[in-house]
PDB file of C-alpha atoms in Angstrom:
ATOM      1  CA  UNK A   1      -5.033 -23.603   4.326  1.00 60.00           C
ATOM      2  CA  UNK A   2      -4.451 -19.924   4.365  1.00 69.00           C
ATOM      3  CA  UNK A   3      -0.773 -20.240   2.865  1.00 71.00           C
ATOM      4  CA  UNK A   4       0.245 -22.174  -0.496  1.00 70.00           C
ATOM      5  CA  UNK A   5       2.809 -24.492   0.603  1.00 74.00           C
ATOM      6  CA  UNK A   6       4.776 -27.502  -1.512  1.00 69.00           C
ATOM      7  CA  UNK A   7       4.658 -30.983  -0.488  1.00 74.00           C
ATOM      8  CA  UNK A   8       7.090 -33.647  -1.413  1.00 76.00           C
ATOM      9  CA  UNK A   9       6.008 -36.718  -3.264  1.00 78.00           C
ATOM     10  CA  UNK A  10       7.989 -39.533  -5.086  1.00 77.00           C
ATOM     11  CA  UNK A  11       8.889 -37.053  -8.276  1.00 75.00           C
ATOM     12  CA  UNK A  12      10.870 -34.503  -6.192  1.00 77.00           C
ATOM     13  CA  UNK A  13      13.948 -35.414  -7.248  1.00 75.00           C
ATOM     14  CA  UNK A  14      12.949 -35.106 -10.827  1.00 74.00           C
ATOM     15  CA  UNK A  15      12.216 -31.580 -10.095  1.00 73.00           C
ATOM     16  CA  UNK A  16      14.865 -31.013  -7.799  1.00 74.00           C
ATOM     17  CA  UNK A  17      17.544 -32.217 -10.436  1.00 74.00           C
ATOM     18  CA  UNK A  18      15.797 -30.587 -13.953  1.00 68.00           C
ATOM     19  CA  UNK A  19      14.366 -33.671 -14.788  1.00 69.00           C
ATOM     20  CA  UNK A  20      10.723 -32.149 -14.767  1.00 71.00           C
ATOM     21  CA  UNK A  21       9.574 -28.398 -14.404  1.00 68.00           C
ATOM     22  CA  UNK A  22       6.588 -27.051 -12.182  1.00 65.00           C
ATOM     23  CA  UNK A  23       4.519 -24.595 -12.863  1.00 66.00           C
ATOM     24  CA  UNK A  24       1.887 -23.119 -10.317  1.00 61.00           C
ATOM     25  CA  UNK A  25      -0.565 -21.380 -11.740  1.00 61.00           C
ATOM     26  CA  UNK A  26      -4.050 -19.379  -9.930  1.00 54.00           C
ATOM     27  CA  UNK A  27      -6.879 -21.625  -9.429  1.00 53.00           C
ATOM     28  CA  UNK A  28      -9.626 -19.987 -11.659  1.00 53.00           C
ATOM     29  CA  UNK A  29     -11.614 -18.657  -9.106  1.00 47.00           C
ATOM     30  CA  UNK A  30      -8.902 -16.846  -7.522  1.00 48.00           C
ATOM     31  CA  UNK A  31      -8.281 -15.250 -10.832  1.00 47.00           C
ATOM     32  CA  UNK A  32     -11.772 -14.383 -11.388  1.00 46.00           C
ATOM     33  CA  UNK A  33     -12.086 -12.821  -7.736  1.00 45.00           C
ATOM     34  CA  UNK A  34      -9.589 -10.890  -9.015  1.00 45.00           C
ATOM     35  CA  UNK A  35     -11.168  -9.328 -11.960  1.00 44.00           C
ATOM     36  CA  UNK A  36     -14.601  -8.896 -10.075  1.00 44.00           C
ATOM     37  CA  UNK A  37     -13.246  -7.027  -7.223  1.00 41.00           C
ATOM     38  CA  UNK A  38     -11.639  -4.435  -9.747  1.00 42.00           C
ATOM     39  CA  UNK A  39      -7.804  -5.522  -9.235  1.00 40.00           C
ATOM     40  CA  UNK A  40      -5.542  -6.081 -11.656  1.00 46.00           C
ATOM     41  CA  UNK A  41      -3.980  -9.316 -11.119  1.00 46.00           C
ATOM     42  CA  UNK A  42      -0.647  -8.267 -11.605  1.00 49.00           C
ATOM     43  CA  UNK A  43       1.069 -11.675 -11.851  1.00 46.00           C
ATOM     44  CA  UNK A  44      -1.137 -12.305 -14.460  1.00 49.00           C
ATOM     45  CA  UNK A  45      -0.839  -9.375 -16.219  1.00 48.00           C
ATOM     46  CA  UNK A  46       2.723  -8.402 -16.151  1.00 74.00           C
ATOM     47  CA  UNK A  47       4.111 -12.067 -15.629  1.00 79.00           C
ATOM     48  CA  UNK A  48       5.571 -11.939 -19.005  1.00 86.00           C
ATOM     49  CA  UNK A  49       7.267  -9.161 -18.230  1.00 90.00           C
ATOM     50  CA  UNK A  50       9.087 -10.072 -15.664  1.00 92.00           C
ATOM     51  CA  UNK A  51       9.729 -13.228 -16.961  1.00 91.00           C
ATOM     52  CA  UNK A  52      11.900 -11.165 -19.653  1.00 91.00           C
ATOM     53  CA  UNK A  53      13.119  -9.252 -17.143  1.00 93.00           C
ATOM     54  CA  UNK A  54      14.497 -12.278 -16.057  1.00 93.00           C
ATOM     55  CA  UNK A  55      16.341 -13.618 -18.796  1.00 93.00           C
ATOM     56  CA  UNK A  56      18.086  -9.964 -18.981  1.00 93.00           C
ATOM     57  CA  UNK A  57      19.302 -10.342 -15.880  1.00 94.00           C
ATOM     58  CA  UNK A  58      20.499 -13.707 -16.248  1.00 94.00           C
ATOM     59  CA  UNK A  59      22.096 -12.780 -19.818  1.00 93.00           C
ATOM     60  CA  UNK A  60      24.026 -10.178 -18.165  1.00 93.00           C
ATOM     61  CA  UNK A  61      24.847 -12.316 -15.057  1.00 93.00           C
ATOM     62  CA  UNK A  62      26.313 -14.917 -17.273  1.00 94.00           C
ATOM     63  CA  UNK A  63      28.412 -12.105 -19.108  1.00 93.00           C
ATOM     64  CA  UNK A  64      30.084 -10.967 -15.436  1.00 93.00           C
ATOM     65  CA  UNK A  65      29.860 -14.473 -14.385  1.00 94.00           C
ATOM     66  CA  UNK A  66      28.268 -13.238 -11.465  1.00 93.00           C
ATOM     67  CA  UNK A  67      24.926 -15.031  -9.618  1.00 93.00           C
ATOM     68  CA  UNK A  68      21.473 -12.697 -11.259  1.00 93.00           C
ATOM     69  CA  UNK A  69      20.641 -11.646  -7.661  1.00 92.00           C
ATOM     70  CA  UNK A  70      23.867  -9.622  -7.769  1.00 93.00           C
ATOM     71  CA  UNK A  71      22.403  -7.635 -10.081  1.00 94.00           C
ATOM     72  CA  UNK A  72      19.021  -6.930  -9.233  1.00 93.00           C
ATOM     73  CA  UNK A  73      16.803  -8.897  -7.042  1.00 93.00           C
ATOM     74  CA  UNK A  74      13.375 -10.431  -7.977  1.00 92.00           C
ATOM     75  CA  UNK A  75      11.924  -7.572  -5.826  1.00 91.00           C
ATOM     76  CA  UNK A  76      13.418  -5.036  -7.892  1.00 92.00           C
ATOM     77  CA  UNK A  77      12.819  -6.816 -10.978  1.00 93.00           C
ATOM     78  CA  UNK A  78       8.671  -7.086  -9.762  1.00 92.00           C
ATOM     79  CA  UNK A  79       8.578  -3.488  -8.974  1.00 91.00           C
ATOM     80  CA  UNK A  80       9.975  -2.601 -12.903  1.00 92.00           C
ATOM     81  CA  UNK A  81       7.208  -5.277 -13.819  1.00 92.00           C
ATOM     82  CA  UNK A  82       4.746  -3.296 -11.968  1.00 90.00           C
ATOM     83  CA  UNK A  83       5.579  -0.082 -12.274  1.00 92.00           C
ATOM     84  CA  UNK A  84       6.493   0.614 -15.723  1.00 92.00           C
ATOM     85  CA  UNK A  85       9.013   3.077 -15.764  1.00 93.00           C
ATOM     86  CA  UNK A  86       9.691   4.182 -19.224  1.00 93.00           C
ATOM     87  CA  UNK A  87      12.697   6.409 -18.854  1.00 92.00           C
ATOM     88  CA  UNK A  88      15.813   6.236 -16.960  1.00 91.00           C
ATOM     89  CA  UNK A  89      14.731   9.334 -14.984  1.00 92.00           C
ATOM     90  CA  UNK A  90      11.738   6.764 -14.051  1.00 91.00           C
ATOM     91  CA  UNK A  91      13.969   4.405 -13.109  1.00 91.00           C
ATOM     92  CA  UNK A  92      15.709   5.755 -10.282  1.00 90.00           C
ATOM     93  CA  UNK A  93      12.376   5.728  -8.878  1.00 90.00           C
ATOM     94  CA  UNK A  94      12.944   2.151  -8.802  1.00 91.00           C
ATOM     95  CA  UNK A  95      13.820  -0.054  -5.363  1.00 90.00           C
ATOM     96  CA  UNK A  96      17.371  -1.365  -6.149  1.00 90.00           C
ATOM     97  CA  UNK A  97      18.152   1.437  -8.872  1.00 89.00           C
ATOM     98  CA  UNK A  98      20.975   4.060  -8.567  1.00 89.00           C
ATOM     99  CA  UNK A  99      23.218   6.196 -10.324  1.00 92.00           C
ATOM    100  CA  UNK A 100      25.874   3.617 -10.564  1.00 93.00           C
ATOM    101  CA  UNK A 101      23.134   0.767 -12.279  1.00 93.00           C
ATOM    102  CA  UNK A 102      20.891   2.965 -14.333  1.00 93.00           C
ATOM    103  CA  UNK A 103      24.551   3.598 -15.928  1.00 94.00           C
ATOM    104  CA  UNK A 104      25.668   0.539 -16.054  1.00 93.00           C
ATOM    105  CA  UNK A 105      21.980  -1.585 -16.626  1.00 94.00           C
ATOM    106  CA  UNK A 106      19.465   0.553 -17.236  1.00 92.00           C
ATOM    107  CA  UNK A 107      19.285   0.963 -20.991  1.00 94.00           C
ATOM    108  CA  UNK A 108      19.021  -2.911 -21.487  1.00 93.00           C
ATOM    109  CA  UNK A 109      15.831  -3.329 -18.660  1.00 94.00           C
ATOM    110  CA  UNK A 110      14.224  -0.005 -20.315  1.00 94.00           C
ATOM    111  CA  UNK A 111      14.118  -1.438 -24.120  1.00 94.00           C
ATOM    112  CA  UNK A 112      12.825  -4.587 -22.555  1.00 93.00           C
ATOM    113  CA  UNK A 113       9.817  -2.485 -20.591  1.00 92.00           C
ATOM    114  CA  UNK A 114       9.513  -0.158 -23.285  1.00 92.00           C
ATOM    115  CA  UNK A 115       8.918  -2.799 -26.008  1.00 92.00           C
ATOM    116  CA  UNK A 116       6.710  -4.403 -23.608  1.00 91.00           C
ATOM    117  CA  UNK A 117       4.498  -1.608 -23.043  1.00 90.00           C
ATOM    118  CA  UNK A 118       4.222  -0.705 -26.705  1.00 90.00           C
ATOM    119  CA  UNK A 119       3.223  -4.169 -27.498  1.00 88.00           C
ATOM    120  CA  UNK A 120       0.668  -4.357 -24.817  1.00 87.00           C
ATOM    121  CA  UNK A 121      -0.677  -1.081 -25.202  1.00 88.00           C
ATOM    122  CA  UNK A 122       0.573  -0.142 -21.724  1.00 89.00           C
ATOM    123  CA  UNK A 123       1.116   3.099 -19.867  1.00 90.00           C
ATOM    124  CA  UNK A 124       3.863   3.865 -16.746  1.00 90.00           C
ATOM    125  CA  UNK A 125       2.686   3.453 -13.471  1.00 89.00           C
ATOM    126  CA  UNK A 126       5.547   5.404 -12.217  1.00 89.00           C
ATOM    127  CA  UNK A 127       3.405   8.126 -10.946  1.00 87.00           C
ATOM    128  CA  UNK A 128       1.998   5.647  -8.061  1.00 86.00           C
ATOM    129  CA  UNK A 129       4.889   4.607  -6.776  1.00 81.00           C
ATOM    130  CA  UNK A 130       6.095   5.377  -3.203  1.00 82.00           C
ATOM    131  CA  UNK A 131       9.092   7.074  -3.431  1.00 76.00           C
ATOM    132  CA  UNK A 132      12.342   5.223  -1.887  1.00 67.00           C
ATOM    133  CA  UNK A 133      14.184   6.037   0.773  1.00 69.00           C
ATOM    134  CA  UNK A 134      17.380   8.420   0.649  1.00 65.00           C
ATOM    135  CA  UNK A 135      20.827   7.374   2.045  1.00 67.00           C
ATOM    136  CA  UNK A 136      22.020  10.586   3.863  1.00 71.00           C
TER     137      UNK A 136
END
């Protein structure tokens, strides 16, 4: 249909209790309509990424024994993915990113980005992003 959805079969409790992982990956010609209509597929592209993003948020959730969506969520953690910021100025150009957590988290998700970028020959996207919306 139009929208990806997950069925249940007999091995959902395997999944449902760590027993067995899932993985969804793009059919091939999705990825290659992709590529031929000039867009970057993102996911594919920066998945990595924010798959390491991930595990810094996690390491520093388990450290303040907190749940990782208390400190960023997976929407703020796609838009570093995406946007690249390479400095903490950058950052507070960043959905979920203020004073108080550029302070407090920011060096830790730059390094990650920065080493990122460096290894994948990669260049901020900072300059494309819509700029949030100020609390008065």
């Amino acid at each position: 249909g139009e929208y990806p959805l997950l069925k249940l079969d007999s091995r959902t409790n395997y999944v449902l209790f760590n027993k067995e992982q899932v993985v969804i990956r793009l059919k091939e010609a999705e990825a290659k309509s992709h590529v031929q209509s000039g867009i970057p597929n993102s996911v594919a592209v920066q998945g990595s990424l924010f798959a390491s993003l991930k595990v810094v948020r996690t390491r520093l959730a388990q450290i303040e024994k907190v749940p990782p969506y208390l400190i960023f969520s997976d929407a703020t953690l796609q838009e570093l993915a995406q946007y690249l910021p390479l400095t903490l100025e950058d950052m507070n150009k960043i959905s979920g990113f203020g004073e108080f957590k550029i302070k407090k988290y920011g060096e830790q998700f730059l390094i990650t980005i920065q080493d990122y970028c460096q290894e994948n020959n990669l260049q901020t996207m900072i300059n494309e992003k819509i700029p949030k919306k100020v609390r008065r």
